[in-house]
mmCIF file of C-alpha atoms in Angstrom:
data_model
loop_
_atom_site.group_PDB
_atom_site.id
_atom_site.type_symbol
_atom_site.label_atom_id
_atom_site.label_comp_id
_atom_site.label_asym_id
_atom_site.label_seq_id
_atom_site.Cartn_x
_atom_site.Cartn_y
_atom_site.Cartn_z
ATOM 1 C CA ASP A 326 -131.883 230.437 -85.260
ATOM 2 C CA THR A 327 -130.926 230.140 -81.595
ATOM 3 C CA GLU A 328 -131.256 226.398 -81.145
ATOM 4 C CA VAL A 329 -129.161 223.301 -81.017
ATOM 5 C CA THR A 330 -131.009 220.555 -82.868
ATOM 6 C CA GLN A 331 -130.407 216.904 -82.067
ATOM 7 C CA THR A 332 -131.652 213.907 -84.026
ATOM 8 C CA PRO A 333 -133.054 211.415 -83.446
ATOM 9 C CA LYS A 334 -134.939 212.236 -80.234
ATOM 10 C CA HIS A 335 -135.141 208.548 -79.329
ATOM 11 C CA LEU A 336 -132.996 205.593 -80.460
ATOM 12 C CA VAL A 337 -133.145 201.911 -79.592
ATOM 13 C CA MET A 338 -130.220 199.845 -80.817
ATOM 14 C CA GLY A 339 -128.812 196.377 -80.377
ATOM 15 C CA MET A 340 -125.308 195.742 -79.114
ATOM 16 C CA THR A 341 -124.107 194.803 -82.605
ATOM 17 C CA ASN A 342 -125.644 197.791 -84.366
ATOM 18 C CA LYS A 343 -123.905 200.870 -85.748
ATOM 19 C CA LYS A 344 -125.785 204.131 -85.398
ATOM 20 C CA SER A 345 -125.058 207.858 -85.334
ATOM 21 C CA LEU A 346 -126.371 210.766 -83.317
ATOM 22 C CA LYS A 347 -126.490 214.131 -85.026
ATOM 23 C CA CYS A 348 -126.259 217.669 -83.687
ATOM 24 C CA GLU A 349 -126.642 220.897 -85.630
ATOM 25 C CA GLN A 350 -126.432 224.598 -84.793
ATOM 26 C CA HIS A 351 -126.529 227.696 -86.969
ATOM 27 C CA MET A 352 -125.541 230.272 -84.382
ATOM 28 C CA GLY A 353 -121.950 230.522 -85.586
ATOM 29 C CA HIS A 354 -120.712 228.842 -82.421
ATOM 30 C CA ARG A 355 -117.181 227.514 -82.727
ATOM 31 C CA ALA A 356 -117.225 225.102 -79.792
ATOM 32 C CA MET A 357 -119.428 222.008 -79.635
ATOM 33 C CA TYR A 358 -119.769 219.384 -76.942
ATOM 34 C CA TRP A 359 -121.130 215.912 -76.276
ATOM 35 C CA TYR A 360 -122.415 215.074 -72.805
ATOM 36 C CA LYS A 361 -123.832 211.840 -71.396
ATOM 37 C CA GLN A 362 -126.488 212.000 -68.687
ATOM 38 C CA LYS A 363 -127.782 209.060 -66.674
ATOM 39 C CA ALA A 364 -131.067 209.308 -64.811
ATOM 40 C CA LYS A 365 -130.986 211.588 -61.769
ATOM 41 C CA LYS A 366 -127.334 212.449 -62.402
ATOM 42 C CA PRO A 367 -125.724 215.616 -63.771
ATOM 43 C CA PRO A 368 -124.402 215.582 -67.344
ATOM 44 C CA GLU A 369 -120.883 214.191 -67.835
ATOM 45 C CA LEU A 370 -118.604 215.708 -70.450
ATOM 46 C CA MET A 371 -117.513 213.310 -73.196
ATOM 47 C CA PHE A 372 -115.942 215.370 -75.990
ATOM 48 C CA VAL A 373 -115.193 218.994 -76.854
ATOM 49 C CA TYR A 374 -114.628 220.297 -80.366
ATOM 50 C CA SER A 375 -113.058 223.718 -80.653
ATOM 51 C CA TYR A 376 -112.876 225.274 -84.134
ATOM 52 C CA GLU A 377 -113.706 221.857 -85.633
ATOM 53 C CA LYS A 378 -110.831 220.141 -83.885
ATOM 54 C CA LEU A 379 -111.161 217.653 -81.047
ATOM 55 C CA SER A 380 -109.745 219.391 -78.001
ATOM 56 C CA ILE A 381 -110.990 217.253 -75.118
ATOM 57 C CA ASN A 382 -111.718 213.527 -74.923
ATOM 58 C CA GLU A 383 -112.682 212.615 -71.359
ATOM 59 C CA SER A 384 -111.328 209.067 -71.614
ATOM 60 C CA VAL A 385 -114.403 207.920 -73.489
ATOM 61 C CA PRO A 386 -114.387 204.287 -74.742
ATOM 62 C CA SER A 387 -113.604 203.876 -78.433
ATOM 63 C CA ARG A 388 -117.076 202.511 -79.126
ATOM 64 C CA PHE A 389 -118.052 206.214 -79.111
ATOM 65 C CA SER A 390 -116.498 208.078 -82.038
ATOM 66 C CA PRO A 391 -117.115 211.819 -82.504
ATOM 67 C CA GLU A 392 -116.908 213.645 -85.799
ATOM 68 C CA CYS A 393 -117.155 217.332 -86.660
ATOM 69 C CA PRO A 394 -117.646 217.616 -90.458
ATOM 70 C CA ASN A 395 -117.967 221.405 -90.313
ATOM 71 C CA SER A 396 -118.561 224.231 -87.870
ATOM 72 C CA SER A 397 -122.323 223.612 -87.749
ATOM 73 C CA LEU A 398 -122.439 219.851 -87.401
ATOM 74 C CA LEU A 399 -121.354 217.376 -84.760
ATOM 75 C CA ASN A 400 -121.895 213.639 -84.981
ATOM 76 C CA LEU A 401 -121.442 210.838 -82.478
ATOM 77 C CA HIS A 402 -120.927 207.438 -84.079
ATOM 78 C CA LEU A 403 -121.928 204.450 -81.974
ATOM 79 C CA HIS A 404 -120.724 200.871 -82.395
ATOM 80 C CA ALA A 405 -120.849 197.777 -80.193
ATOM 81 C CA LEU A 406 -122.466 199.591 -77.302
ATOM 82 C CA GLN A 407 -123.338 197.999 -73.994
ATOM 83 C CA PRO A 408 -126.654 198.225 -72.116
ATOM 84 C CA GLU A 409 -124.979 200.479 -69.534
ATOM 85 C CA ASP A 410 -124.435 203.036 -72.304
ATOM 86 C CA SER A 411 -128.173 203.698 -72.272
ATOM 87 C CA ALA A 412 -128.577 207.353 -71.319
ATOM 88 C CA LEU A 413 -129.605 210.798 -72.508
ATOM 89 C CA TYR A 414 -126.943 212.157 -74.862
ATOM 90 C CA LEU A 415 -126.787 215.930 -74.918
ATOM 91 C CA CYS A 416 -125.123 218.143 -77.467
ATOM 92 C CA ALA A 417 -124.200 221.717 -76.604
ATOM 93 C CA SER A 418 -122.522 224.603 -78.353
ATOM 94 C CA SER A 419 -120.958 227.904 -77.325
ATOM 95 C CA PRO A 420 -119.572 230.920 -79.222
ATOM 96 C CA THR A 421 -116.081 230.104 -77.982
ATOM 97 C CA PRO A 422 -114.892 227.407 -75.571
ATOM 98 C CA GLY A 423 -116.414 228.003 -72.170
ATOM 99 C CA SER A 424 -118.785 230.843 -73.028
ATOM 100 C CA GLY A 425 -122.611 230.837 -73.110
ATOM 101 C CA TYR A 426 -123.577 227.191 -73.537
ATOM 102 C CA THR A 427 -126.754 226.269 -75.402
ATOM 103 C CA PHE A 428 -127.915 222.692 -74.962
ATOM 104 C CA GLY A 429 -129.945 220.602 -77.369
ATOM 105 C CA SER A 430 -132.980 218.602 -76.280
ATOM 106 C CA GLY A 431 -131.004 215.384 -76.244
ATOM 107 C CA THR A 432 -131.233 211.904 -77.741
ATOM 108 C CA ARG A 433 -132.643 209.225 -75.450
ATOM 109 C CA LEU A 434 -130.570 206.125 -76.268
ATOM 110 C CA THR A 435 -131.543 202.628 -75.199
ATOM 111 C CA VAL A 436 -129.148 199.733 -75.860
ATOM 112 C CA VAL A 437 -130.781 196.303 -75.818
ATOM 113 C CA LYS B 832 -111.577 219.779 -55.191
ATOM 114 C CA ASN B 833 -113.965 221.668 -57.494
ATOM 115 C CA GLN B 834 -117.504 220.977 -56.301
ATOM 116 C CA VAL B 835 -120.997 222.379 -56.593
ATOM 117 C CA GLU B 836 -123.472 221.431 -53.865
ATOM 118 C CA GLN B 837 -127.189 222.096 -54.159
ATOM 119 C CA SER B 838 -129.938 222.010 -51.584
ATOM 120 C CA PRO B 839 -132.513 220.797 -51.066
ATOM 121 C CA GLN B 840 -132.316 217.630 -53.180
ATOM 122 C CA SER B 841 -136.046 217.812 -53.742
ATOM 123 C CA LEU B 842 -138.850 220.211 -52.918
ATOM 124 C CA ILE B 843 -142.619 220.089 -53.143
ATOM 125 C CA ILE B 844 -144.603 223.329 -53.106
ATOM 126 C CA LEU B 845 -148.152 224.403 -53.869
ATOM 127 C CA GLU B 846 -148.946 226.312 -57.016
ATOM 128 C CA GLY B 847 -148.667 230.056 -56.495
ATOM 129 C CA LYS B 848 -146.124 229.810 -53.692
ATOM 130 C CA ASN B 849 -142.549 231.092 -53.790
ATOM 131 C CA CYS B 850 -139.431 229.017 -53.210
ATOM 132 C CA THR B 851 -135.670 229.430 -53.005
ATOM 133 C CA LEU B 852 -133.059 226.944 -54.129
ATOM 134 C CA GLN B 853 -129.497 227.042 -52.839
ATOM 135 C CA CYS B 854 -126.117 226.438 -54.437
ATOM 136 C CA ASN B 855 -122.721 226.432 -52.719
ATOM 137 C CA TYR B 856 -119.558 226.042 -54.700
ATOM 138 C CA THR B 857 -115.863 225.524 -54.216
ATOM 139 C CA VAL B 858 -114.554 226.184 -57.708
ATOM 140 C CA SER B 859 -111.342 227.962 -58.570
ATOM 141 C CA PRO B 860 -110.671 229.832 -60.717
ATOM 142 C CA PHE B 861 -114.285 230.946 -60.996
ATOM 143 C CA SER B 862 -115.562 232.223 -64.337
ATOM 144 C CA ASN B 863 -119.346 232.363 -64.080
ATOM 145 C CA LEU B 864 -122.347 230.658 -62.513
ATOM 146 C CA ARG B 865 -125.423 229.523 -64.381
ATOM 147 C CA TRP B 866 -128.798 228.185 -63.391
ATOM 148 C CA TYR B 867 -130.498 225.752 -65.749
ATOM 149 C CA LYS B 868 -133.981 224.240 -65.772
ATOM 150 C CA GLN B 869 -134.172 220.672 -67.004
ATOM 151 C CA ASP B 870 -137.383 218.801 -67.683
ATOM 152 C CA THR B 871 -137.157 215.027 -67.403
ATOM 153 C CA GLY B 872 -135.552 213.541 -70.515
ATOM 154 C CA ARG B 873 -134.870 216.931 -72.081
ATOM 155 C CA GLY B 874 -131.828 219.149 -72.391
ATOM 156 C CA PRO B 875 -131.070 221.893 -69.839
ATOM 157 C CA VAL B 876 -132.409 225.350 -70.617
ATOM 158 C CA SER B 877 -130.465 228.361 -69.380
ATOM 159 C CA LEU B 878 -132.253 230.626 -66.895
ATOM 160 C CA THR B 879 -129.499 233.003 -65.778
ATOM 161 C CA ILE B 880 -125.754 233.459 -66.032
ATOM 162 C CA MET B 881 -123.757 235.624 -63.623
ATOM 163 C CA THR B 882 -120.145 236.666 -63.521
ATOM 164 C CA PHE B 883 -118.056 237.467 -60.464
ATOM 165 C CA SER B 884 -119.169 241.095 -60.307
ATOM 166 C CA GLU B 885 -122.925 240.484 -60.590
ATOM 167 C CA ASN B 886 -125.024 240.117 -57.427
ATOM 168 C CA THR B 887 -128.449 239.510 -58.883
ATOM 169 C CA LYS B 888 -130.061 238.723 -62.190
ATOM 170 C CA SER B 889 -133.696 238.205 -63.070
ATOM 171 C CA ASN B 890 -135.449 236.331 -65.848
ATOM 172 C CA GLY B 891 -139.199 236.717 -65.470
ATOM 173 C CA ARG B 892 -140.280 234.936 -62.288
ATOM 174 C CA TYR B 893 -136.750 233.641 -61.725
ATOM 175 C CA THR B 894 -134.235 235.718 -59.735
ATOM 176 C CA ALA B 895 -130.720 234.483 -59.112
ATOM 177 C CA THR B 896 -128.308 235.929 -56.576
ATOM 178 C CA LEU B 897 -124.588 235.458 -56.247
ATOM 179 C CA ASP B 898 -122.333 236.126 -53.264
ATOM 180 C CA ALA B 899 -118.804 235.611 -54.545
ATOM 181 C CA ASP B 900 -117.333 236.131 -51.076
ATOM 182 C CA THR B 901 -119.229 233.260 -49.470
ATOM 183 C CA LYS B 902 -119.392 231.327 -52.765
ATOM 184 C CA GLN B 903 -123.134 230.951 -52.552
ATOM 185 C CA SER B 904 -125.919 231.411 -55.056
ATOM 186 C CA SER B 905 -129.669 231.147 -54.818
ATOM 187 C CA LEU B 906 -132.499 230.860 -57.313
ATOM 188 C CA HIS B 907 -135.802 232.358 -56.201
ATOM 189 C CA ILE B 908 -138.987 231.399 -58.029
ATOM 190 C CA THR B 909 -142.019 233.575 -57.431
ATOM 191 C CA ALA B 910 -145.671 232.675 -57.953
ATOM 192 C CA SER B 911 -144.836 229.123 -58.948
ATOM 193 C CA GLN B 912 -146.691 227.413 -61.771
ATOM 194 C CA LEU B 913 -147.271 223.734 -62.498
ATOM 195 C CA SER B 914 -144.898 224.074 -65.459
ATOM 196 C CA ASP B 915 -142.085 224.984 -63.064
ATOM 197 C CA SER B 916 -141.904 221.311 -62.055
ATOM 198 C CA ALA B 917 -138.425 220.269 -63.189
ATOM 199 C CA SER B 918 -134.860 219.839 -62.000
ATOM 200 C CA TYR B 919 -132.916 223.034 -61.409
ATOM 201 C CA ILE B 920 -129.203 222.715 -61.910
ATOM 202 C CA CYS B 921 -126.493 225.073 -60.697
ATOM 203 C CA VAL B 922 -123.441 225.039 -62.956
ATOM 204 C CA VAL B 923 -120.151 226.820 -62.330
ATOM 205 C CA SER B 924 -117.763 227.515 -65.175
ATOM 206 C CA LEU B 925 -114.127 226.911 -64.360
ATOM 207 C CA GLY B 926 -111.442 229.329 -65.464
ATOM 208 C CA SER B 927 -110.630 230.506 -68.963
ATOM 209 C CA GLN B 928 -111.372 227.201 -70.711
ATOM 210 C CA GLY B 929 -114.838 227.198 -69.224
ATOM 211 C CA ASN B 930 -115.079 223.590 -68.095
ATOM 212 C CA LEU B 931 -118.475 223.190 -66.439
ATOM 213 C CA ILE B 932 -118.887 221.832 -62.908
ATOM 214 C CA PHE B 933 -122.470 220.640 -62.454
ATOM 215 C CA GLY B 934 -124.433 220.403 -59.239
ATOM 216 C CA LYS B 935 -126.699 217.390 -58.790
ATOM 217 C CA GLY B 936 -129.771 219.546 -59.067
ATOM 218 C CA THR B 937 -132.891 220.240 -57.028
ATOM 219 C CA LYS B 938 -136.009 218.422 -58.168
ATOM 220 C CA LEU B 939 -138.951 220.799 -57.788
ATOM 221 C CA SER B 940 -142.532 219.564 -57.855
ATOM 222 C CA VAL B 941 -145.323 222.123 -57.984
ATOM 223 C CA LYS B 942 -148.695 220.696 -56.939
ATOM 224 C CA PRO B 943 -152.141 222.179 -57.634
#
């Protein structure tokens, strides 16, 4: 298995909803990442998990809450989002921090 | 300031033709340079990755070059196909931690 799998592919949520994005990889990668990408812009780093521990938080608002239950899974919990949070959320993984990134297909999030 | 500049911003070519995309970077310390293909609304897919000592790397119809002295890279696509229509993103990895510096991408449209 050489893929990073993200679910759901599309998500529409209200500003009062609580939802979660999921990311899974079975390549034995020990670093996992969340990126946010707005239309026609490059991806922006949100969080980095290294060996299941949060190592980088790029000043992301607390309405985004990451979780790494184990070395294969990465979640992004969403609560009280704003319409401007609508974007493509990308998960990526690498064998070690900084090496050989593999991106998932993304979750297209729309906040209404 | 660590930056990755890509040109052109957009490009339209006829099916079967060749094209070359450019990437200039000012990133230090440099670790590696990657080219990704990203379809609209999907995650980036890696095409090539090159370290400081590599001058050229091919992946099918894609050939990337790297000149570490001038800090320039190019991606050459031969015999373009309609499925090559996508954004092509140049990404430079920064130092030992591997933080990624993304270019804004070149949007390629291949017309029949």
